[in-house]
């Protein structure tokens, strides 16, 4: 199966390119960065999907492009919806028109975080923020416009590339002795590398003409934790490798004046993806250990 990655220079896009290299399938993966295609431009999207149809036949389109600045989204509503709603709409319409399949990345921010138990794919959505609303609108656009779609909701993505909470606290720990981190947001950190492997597995399974499992799935890390617990784990791992760490001070969301409200507890149940694709939750502690080990190897070289 040939795979076209939109938003190829972002965290997930880069992880997909690396995962393809590790699986020796780079020659069937086509990265398309923001500069090559702005997904808000319907003509640009259609041109690319049409070209690839005539060149390669049916492809898997992975939409890893998105407006991901959650706080900025509160003020830049139009740009956020253009990228997170109109962009997926264009991709879905052109994928349907040219006979491609589509994987659309979505988020736990479509939920309000008030549910005690893990959210399943059937749980009612109720986004709290502009980012969450725009991603939920993107999901609906994909469902309405492209039959062969997978909507993959995930959460708290981290990697050595791009911007992530974990990357940020590792950098901050180098400069500061104390970090203040919230205890009242609970979720599931997800390794971008594990997510990329899951996307490749889904793409490979979906290429079967008899595949019937199109729809919405959750994929995230386990076990769930608060940002505070994640930060403490990161600091312990840094110390084990004689890297500079910082003391983690517990705080609540009210102590930070963030523009966008976040779900307080958004744990994604990953049973459905296991049943359909035999994909297991990402082990975020193992992934963080591995990433810190590679940072230490670089530093101590
Ligand atoms: N990060 C998370 O914790 C998280 C959690 C759940 C779900 N997700 C979803 O997962 C997906 C990937 O997230 P990520 O962390 O990899 O994001 P990211 O690192 O911010 O990457 C997003 C990429 O999309 C590109 N992009 C933005 N607007 C575009 C447009 N109009 N046309 C084409 N490309 C555009 C960006 O390019 P520029 O930098 O040049 O603008 C960037 O390369 C997103 O859909 C996001 O909503 C993320």
Short mmCIF file of C-alpha atoms and ligand atoms in Angstrom, two decimals:
data_model
loop_
_atom_site.label_atom_id
_atom_site.label_comp_id
_atom_site.label_asym_id
_atom_site.label_seq_id
_atom_site.Cartn_x
_atom_site.Cartn_y
_atom_site.Cartn_z
CA UNK A 1 0.00 0.00 0.00
CA UNK A 2 1.33 3.43 -0.92
CA UNK A 3 0.94 6.03 1.82
CA UNK A 4 0.71 9.81 1.34
CA UNK A 5 1.47 11.79 4.49
CA UNK A 6 0.05 15.32 4.73
CA UNK A 7 1.66 17.49 7.43
CA UNK A 8 4.79 15.38 6.97
CA UNK A 9 7.10 17.76 8.86
CA UNK A 10 5.14 17.65 12.12
CA UNK A 11 5.69 15.35 15.07
CA UNK A 12 3.53 12.49 13.75
CA UNK A 13 4.60 13.02 10.14
CA UNK A 14 8.28 12.73 11.07
CA UNK A 15 7.62 9.65 13.23
CA UNK A 16 5.82 8.03 10.28
CA UNK A 17 8.78 8.65 7.98
CA UNK A 18 11.13 7.08 10.56
CA UNK A 19 8.80 4.11 11.12
CA UNK A 20 8.67 3.54 7.35
CA UNK A 21 12.50 3.54 7.27
CA UNK A 22 12.63 1.05 10.15
CA UNK A 23 10.17 -1.22 8.33
CA UNK A 24 11.98 -0.92 4.97
CA UNK A 25 8.92 0.57 3.26
CA UNK A 26 10.25 4.10 2.65
CA UNK A 27 9.84 3.66 -1.11
CA UNK A 28 6.06 3.41 -0.72
CA UNK A 29 5.72 6.41 1.62
CA UNK A 30 5.30 9.92 0.12
CA UNK A 31 5.76 12.80 2.58
CA UNK A 32 3.91 16.01 1.66
CA UNK A 33 4.84 18.99 3.84
CA UNK A 34 2.89 22.21 4.42
CA UNK A 35 5.00 24.02 1.81
CA UNK A 36 4.07 21.45 -0.86
CA UNK A 37 0.37 21.35 -0.03
CA UNK A 38 -1.79 23.59 2.13
CA UNK A 39 -4.77 21.37 2.94
CA UNK A 40 -7.03 24.41 3.23
CA UNK A 41 -6.61 24.85 -0.54
CA UNK A 42 -9.10 22.47 -2.17
CA UNK A 43 -7.52 22.72 -5.64
CA UNK A 44 -4.04 21.89 -4.33
CA UNK A 45 -5.41 18.86 -2.44
CA UNK A 46 -7.40 17.62 -5.42
CA UNK A 47 -4.44 18.02 -7.80
CA UNK A 48 -2.18 15.87 -5.61
CA UNK A 49 -4.75 13.13 -4.95
CA UNK A 50 -5.59 12.96 -8.66
CA UNK A 51 -1.91 12.79 -9.66
CA UNK A 52 -1.16 10.00 -7.20
CA UNK A 53 -4.24 8.07 -8.32
CA UNK A 54 -3.02 7.99 -11.91
CA UNK A 55 0.61 7.31 -10.85
CA UNK A 56 0.08 4.70 -8.10
CA UNK A 57 -3.61 3.72 -7.96
CA UNK A 58 -5.39 3.49 -4.60
CA UNK A 59 -3.34 5.00 -1.73
CA UNK A 60 -3.75 5.49 2.01
CA UNK A 61 -3.91 9.23 2.77
CA UNK A 62 -2.73 10.05 6.30
CA UNK A 63 -3.75 13.50 7.50
CA UNK A 64 -1.12 14.40 10.11
CA UNK A 65 -1.57 18.12 9.36
CA UNK A 66 -3.36 20.18 11.94
CA UNK A 67 -3.60 23.43 13.88
CA UNK A 68 -2.22 22.08 17.16
CA UNK A 69 -1.63 25.27 19.17
CA UNK A 70 -4.47 24.75 21.59
CA UNK A 71 -4.27 28.12 23.40
CA UNK A 72 -3.70 30.22 20.26
CA UNK A 73 -6.75 28.53 18.74
CA UNK A 74 -9.00 30.40 21.21
CA UNK A 75 -8.08 33.66 19.47
CA UNK A 76 -7.41 32.38 15.95
CA UNK A 77 -10.72 30.64 15.47
CA UNK A 78 -10.92 31.07 11.70
CA UNK A 79 -7.44 29.66 10.99
CA UNK A 80 -8.06 26.79 13.42
CA UNK A 81 -11.30 25.75 11.70
CA UNK A 82 -9.78 26.21 8.24
CA UNK A 83 -7.00 23.74 9.10
CA UNK A 84 -8.85 21.29 11.36
CA UNK A 85 -12.25 21.25 9.64
CA UNK A 86 -11.91 22.50 6.07
CA UNK A 87 -8.58 20.72 5.47
CA UNK A 88 -9.94 17.24 6.42
CA UNK A 89 -13.09 18.02 4.40
CA UNK A 90 -11.00 18.64 1.26
CA UNK A 91 -8.93 15.50 1.85
CA UNK A 92 -12.04 13.39 2.46
CA UNK A 93 -13.87 14.70 -0.62
CA UNK A 94 -10.87 14.16 -2.91
CA UNK A 95 -10.05 10.77 -1.37
CA UNK A 96 -13.62 9.66 -2.11
CA UNK A 97 -13.53 11.12 -5.63
CA UNK A 98 -10.23 9.45 -6.58
CA UNK A 99 -10.74 6.15 -4.76
CA UNK A 100 -8.20 6.56 -1.95
CA UNK A 101 -8.56 5.66 1.75
CA UNK A 102 -8.10 8.20 4.57
CA UNK A 103 -6.72 8.14 8.11
CA UNK A 104 -7.67 11.32 9.98
CA UNK A 105 -5.91 12.02 13.27
CA UNK A 106 -8.12 13.33 16.04
CA UNK A 107 -7.92 13.96 19.73
CA UNK A 108 -9.18 13.28 23.26
CA UNK A 109 -10.06 17.02 23.34
CA UNK A 110 -13.35 16.13 21.61
CA UNK A 111 -14.42 14.98 25.12
CA UNK A 112 -15.16 17.19 28.13
CA UNK A 113 -13.13 15.14 30.61
CA UNK A 114 -16.01 14.73 33.08
CA UNK A 115 -16.35 10.95 32.66
CA UNK A 116 -14.73 8.82 35.36
CA UNK A 117 -14.29 5.71 33.17
CA UNK A 118 -12.26 5.59 29.92
CA UNK A 119 -13.95 7.08 26.86
CA UNK A 120 -14.94 4.58 24.18
CA UNK A 121 -15.47 5.41 20.52
CA UNK A 122 -19.23 5.54 21.24
CA UNK A 123 -18.98 7.98 24.18
CA UNK A 124 -20.74 11.30 23.49
CA UNK A 125 -18.41 14.12 22.45
CA UNK A 126 -18.52 17.55 24.11
CA UNK A 127 -15.47 19.65 23.26
CA UNK A 128 -14.54 22.43 25.70
CA UNK A 129 -12.18 24.44 23.51
CA UNK A 130 -11.98 25.89 19.97
CA UNK A 131 -9.30 23.30 19.17
CA UNK A 132 -11.59 20.48 20.38
CA UNK A 133 -14.59 21.90 18.48
CA UNK A 134 -12.56 22.23 15.27
CA UNK A 135 -11.21 18.65 15.51
CA UNK A 136 -14.72 17.31 16.16
CA UNK A 137 -15.99 19.24 13.12
CA UNK A 138 -13.12 17.66 11.14
CA UNK A 139 -14.25 14.20 12.27
CA UNK A 140 -17.81 14.87 11.10
CA UNK A 141 -16.59 16.19 7.73
CA UNK A 142 -14.55 13.01 7.18
CA UNK A 143 -17.44 10.70 8.17
CA UNK A 144 -19.82 12.52 5.84
CA UNK A 145 -17.52 12.71 2.81
CA UNK A 146 -15.35 9.58 2.61
CA UNK A 147 -16.62 6.04 3.07
CA UNK A 148 -13.25 4.35 3.50
CA UNK A 149 -11.99 6.36 6.47
CA UNK A 150 -10.37 5.68 9.83
CA UNK A 151 -10.61 8.43 12.45
CA UNK A 152 -7.83 7.78 14.93
CA UNK A 153 -8.22 9.65 18.22
CA UNK A 154 -5.08 9.89 20.28
CA UNK A 155 -3.71 12.04 23.12
CA UNK A 156 -0.63 13.77 24.62
CA UNK A 157 1.74 12.82 21.78
CA UNK A 158 5.47 13.04 22.49
CA UNK A 159 8.67 12.43 20.54
CA UNK A 160 12.19 13.75 20.27
CA UNK A 161 11.00 15.92 17.35
CA UNK A 162 8.73 18.93 17.43
CA UNK A 163 6.89 20.43 20.33
CA UNK A 164 5.59 18.27 23.15
CA UNK A 165 5.19 18.58 26.91
CA UNK A 166 7.87 15.97 27.54
CA UNK A 167 10.37 17.60 25.19
CA UNK A 168 9.64 20.94 26.90
CA UNK A 169 10.19 19.72 30.47
CA UNK A 170 13.45 17.99 29.49
CA UNK A 171 14.66 21.32 28.07
CA UNK A 172 13.39 23.29 31.09
CA UNK A 173 15.07 20.88 33.54
CA UNK A 174 18.42 21.76 31.96
CA UNK A 175 17.93 25.43 32.87
CA UNK A 176 15.82 25.39 36.04
CA UNK A 177 15.96 23.65 39.41
CA UNK A 178 12.20 23.54 39.95
CA UNK A 179 9.27 22.93 37.61
CA UNK A 180 5.62 23.46 38.52
CA UNK A 181 3.31 20.88 36.94
CA UNK A 182 -0.44 20.22 37.25
CA UNK A 183 -1.85 17.26 39.14
CA UNK A 184 -5.47 17.74 38.04
CA UNK A 185 -5.22 16.84 34.36
CA UNK A 186 -5.19 13.12 33.80
CA UNK A 187 -4.68 11.47 30.44
CA UNK A 188 -2.63 9.07 28.39
CA UNK A 189 0.78 10.07 27.01
CA UNK A 190 1.33 8.50 23.59
CA UNK A 191 4.67 7.86 21.91
CA UNK A 192 4.68 9.28 18.34
CA UNK A 193 6.83 6.36 17.32
CA UNK A 194 4.30 3.79 18.62
CA UNK A 195 1.48 5.78 17.02
CA UNK A 196 3.34 5.69 13.69
CA UNK A 197 3.71 1.90 13.94
CA UNK A 198 -0.03 1.65 14.65
CA UNK A 199 -0.82 3.80 11.57
CA UNK A 200 1.38 1.57 9.37
CA UNK A 201 -0.34 -1.56 10.71
CA UNK A 202 -3.79 -0.05 10.07
CA UNK A 203 -2.77 1.01 6.53
CA UNK A 204 -1.54 -2.46 5.75
CA UNK A 205 -4.71 -4.15 7.09
CA UNK A 206 -7.05 -1.72 5.29
CA UNK A 207 -5.60 -2.44 1.88
CA UNK A 208 -7.41 -5.80 1.86
CA UNK A 209 -10.41 -5.37 -0.47
CA UNK A 210 -12.60 -7.26 2.01
CA UNK A 211 -11.72 -5.00 4.98
CA UNK A 212 -14.94 -3.87 6.69
CA UNK A 213 -13.68 -2.15 9.83
CA UNK A 214 -13.81 1.50 8.67
CA UNK A 215 -14.75 3.99 11.39
CA UNK A 216 -13.46 5.59 14.58
CA UNK A 217 -10.75 4.14 16.84
CA UNK A 218 -8.81 5.21 19.92
CA UNK A 219 -5.08 4.71 20.31
CA UNK A 220 -3.15 6.06 23.31
CA UNK A 221 -0.58 5.20 25.93
CA UNK A 222 -1.01 3.30 29.18
CA UNK A 223 -1.19 3.59 32.11
CA UNK A 224 -3.07 6.88 32.47
CA UNK A 225 -1.32 9.52 34.59
CA UNK A 226 -1.40 13.18 35.55
CA UNK A 227 1.06 15.60 33.94
CA UNK A 228 2.70 15.81 37.40
CA UNK A 229 3.27 12.03 37.49
CA UNK A 230 4.65 12.09 33.95
CA UNK A 231 7.05 14.93 34.85
CA UNK A 232 8.26 13.04 37.97
CA UNK A 233 8.90 9.93 35.85
CA UNK A 234 10.90 11.97 33.32
CA UNK A 235 13.03 13.55 36.08
CA UNK A 236 13.80 10.14 37.61
CA UNK A 237 14.93 8.83 34.22
CA UNK A 238 17.09 11.93 33.59
CA UNK A 239 18.79 11.43 36.97
CA UNK A 240 19.45 7.75 36.24
CA UNK A 241 21.48 8.85 33.22
CA UNK A 242 23.31 11.63 35.12
CA UNK A 243 21.45 14.28 33.14
CA UNK A 244 20.33 17.50 34.82
CA UNK A 245 16.86 17.11 36.36
CA UNK A 246 14.62 19.42 38.36
CA UNK A 247 12.38 19.16 41.41
CA UNK A 248 8.72 18.86 40.36
CA UNK A 249 6.30 21.03 42.34
CA UNK A 250 2.61 19.99 42.24
CA UNK A 251 0.07 22.61 41.14
CA UNK A 252 -3.51 22.81 39.88
CA UNK A 253 -4.81 24.06 36.53
CA UNK A 254 -6.17 27.14 38.32
CA UNK A 255 -2.54 28.15 39.08
CA UNK A 256 -1.89 28.49 35.33
CA UNK A 257 -3.88 30.99 33.33
CA UNK A 258 -4.29 28.96 30.16
CA UNK A 259 -6.53 30.39 27.47
CA UNK A 260 -8.05 27.06 26.42
CA UNK A 261 -9.87 24.79 28.87
CA UNK A 262 -8.56 21.20 28.87
CA UNK A 263 -10.45 17.99 29.71
CA UNK A 264 -9.68 17.12 33.35
CA UNK A 265 -9.67 13.37 32.79
CA UNK A 266 -9.59 12.04 29.26
CA UNK A 267 -8.54 8.42 29.18
CA UNK A 268 -9.15 6.74 25.83
CA UNK A 269 -10.26 3.12 25.91
CA UNK A 270 -8.19 1.20 23.33
CA UNK A 271 -10.15 -2.09 23.31
CA UNK A 272 -11.67 -1.60 19.86
CA UNK A 273 -8.33 -1.08 18.06
CA UNK A 274 -6.99 -4.20 19.77
CA UNK A 275 -9.98 -6.28 18.70
CA UNK A 276 -9.86 -5.08 15.08
CA UNK A 277 -6.12 -4.67 14.41
CA UNK A 278 -4.41 -6.46 17.36
CA UNK A 279 -2.77 -3.13 18.22
CA UNK A 280 -1.87 -2.76 21.89
CA UNK A 281 -1.74 0.49 23.85
CA UNK A 282 1.54 2.36 23.75
CA UNK A 283 3.81 1.79 26.78
CA UNK A 284 4.73 5.45 27.42
CA UNK A 285 7.18 4.70 30.24
CA UNK A 286 9.20 2.37 27.99
CA UNK A 287 9.13 4.98 25.20
CA UNK A 288 10.33 7.78 27.53
CA UNK A 289 13.09 5.52 28.90
CA UNK A 290 14.26 4.84 25.34
CA UNK A 291 14.20 8.51 24.34
CA UNK A 292 16.09 9.66 27.45
CA UNK A 293 18.64 6.89 26.89
CA UNK A 294 19.28 8.20 23.39
CA UNK A 295 19.57 11.82 24.66
CA UNK A 296 22.09 10.60 27.27
CA UNK A 297 24.08 8.68 24.65
CA UNK A 298 24.32 11.85 22.52
CA UNK A 299 25.29 14.06 25.50
CA UNK A 300 27.90 11.72 26.94
CA UNK A 301 29.52 11.09 23.52
N1 LIG B 1 0.29 16.73 19.69
C1 LIG B 1 -0.63 16.09 20.39
O1 LIG B 1 -0.48 15.90 21.61
C2 LIG B 1 -1.86 15.56 19.72
C3 LIG B 1 -2.80 14.85 20.50
C4 LIG B 1 -3.93 14.32 19.87
C5 LIG B 1 -4.12 14.49 18.52
N2 LIG B 1 -3.22 15.20 17.79
C6 LIG B 1 -3.47 15.37 16.36
O2 LIG B 1 -2.45 14.67 15.64
C7 LIG B 1 -2.14 15.37 14.45
C8 LIG B 1 -0.63 15.58 14.35
O3 LIG B 1 -0.18 16.26 15.51
P1 LIG B 1 1.36 16.68 15.69
O4 LIG B 1 1.64 16.70 17.14
O5 LIG B 1 2.22 15.91 14.77
O6 LIG B 1 1.27 18.19 15.18
P2 LIG B 1 2.45 19.18 14.75
O7 LIG B 1 3.77 18.68 15.22
O8 LIG B 1 2.00 20.54 15.17
O9 LIG B 1 2.44 19.07 13.16
C9 LIG B 1 1.36 19.54 12.40
C10 LIG B 1 1.87 19.75 11.00
O10 LIG B 1 0.77 20.22 10.21
C11 LIG B 1 1.28 21.23 9.36
N3 LIG B 1 0.17 22.11 8.94
C12 LIG B 1 -0.45 23.06 9.67
N4 LIG B 1 -1.39 23.66 8.92
C13 LIG B 1 -1.35 23.06 7.69
C14 LIG B 1 -2.07 23.24 6.49
N5 LIG B 1 -3.03 24.17 6.37
N6 LIG B 1 -1.76 22.46 5.43
C15 LIG B 1 -0.79 21.51 5.52
N7 LIG B 1 -0.06 21.31 6.63
C16 LIG B 1 -0.35 22.08 7.70
C17 LIG B 1 2.30 21.96 10.19
O11 LIG B 1 3.17 22.69 9.34
P3 LIG B 1 3.72 24.14 9.83
O12 LIG B 1 4.48 23.89 11.09
O13 LIG B 1 4.55 24.57 8.66
O14 LIG B 1 2.50 24.98 10.03
C18 LIG B 1 2.99 20.79 10.89
O15 LIG B 1 4.04 20.29 10.10
C19 LIG B 1 -2.99 16.65 14.46
O16 LIG B 1 -4.15 16.42 13.71
C20 LIG B 1 -3.37 16.81 15.92
O17 LIG B 1 -4.60 17.49 16.06
C21 LIG B 1 -2.10 15.72 18.36
#
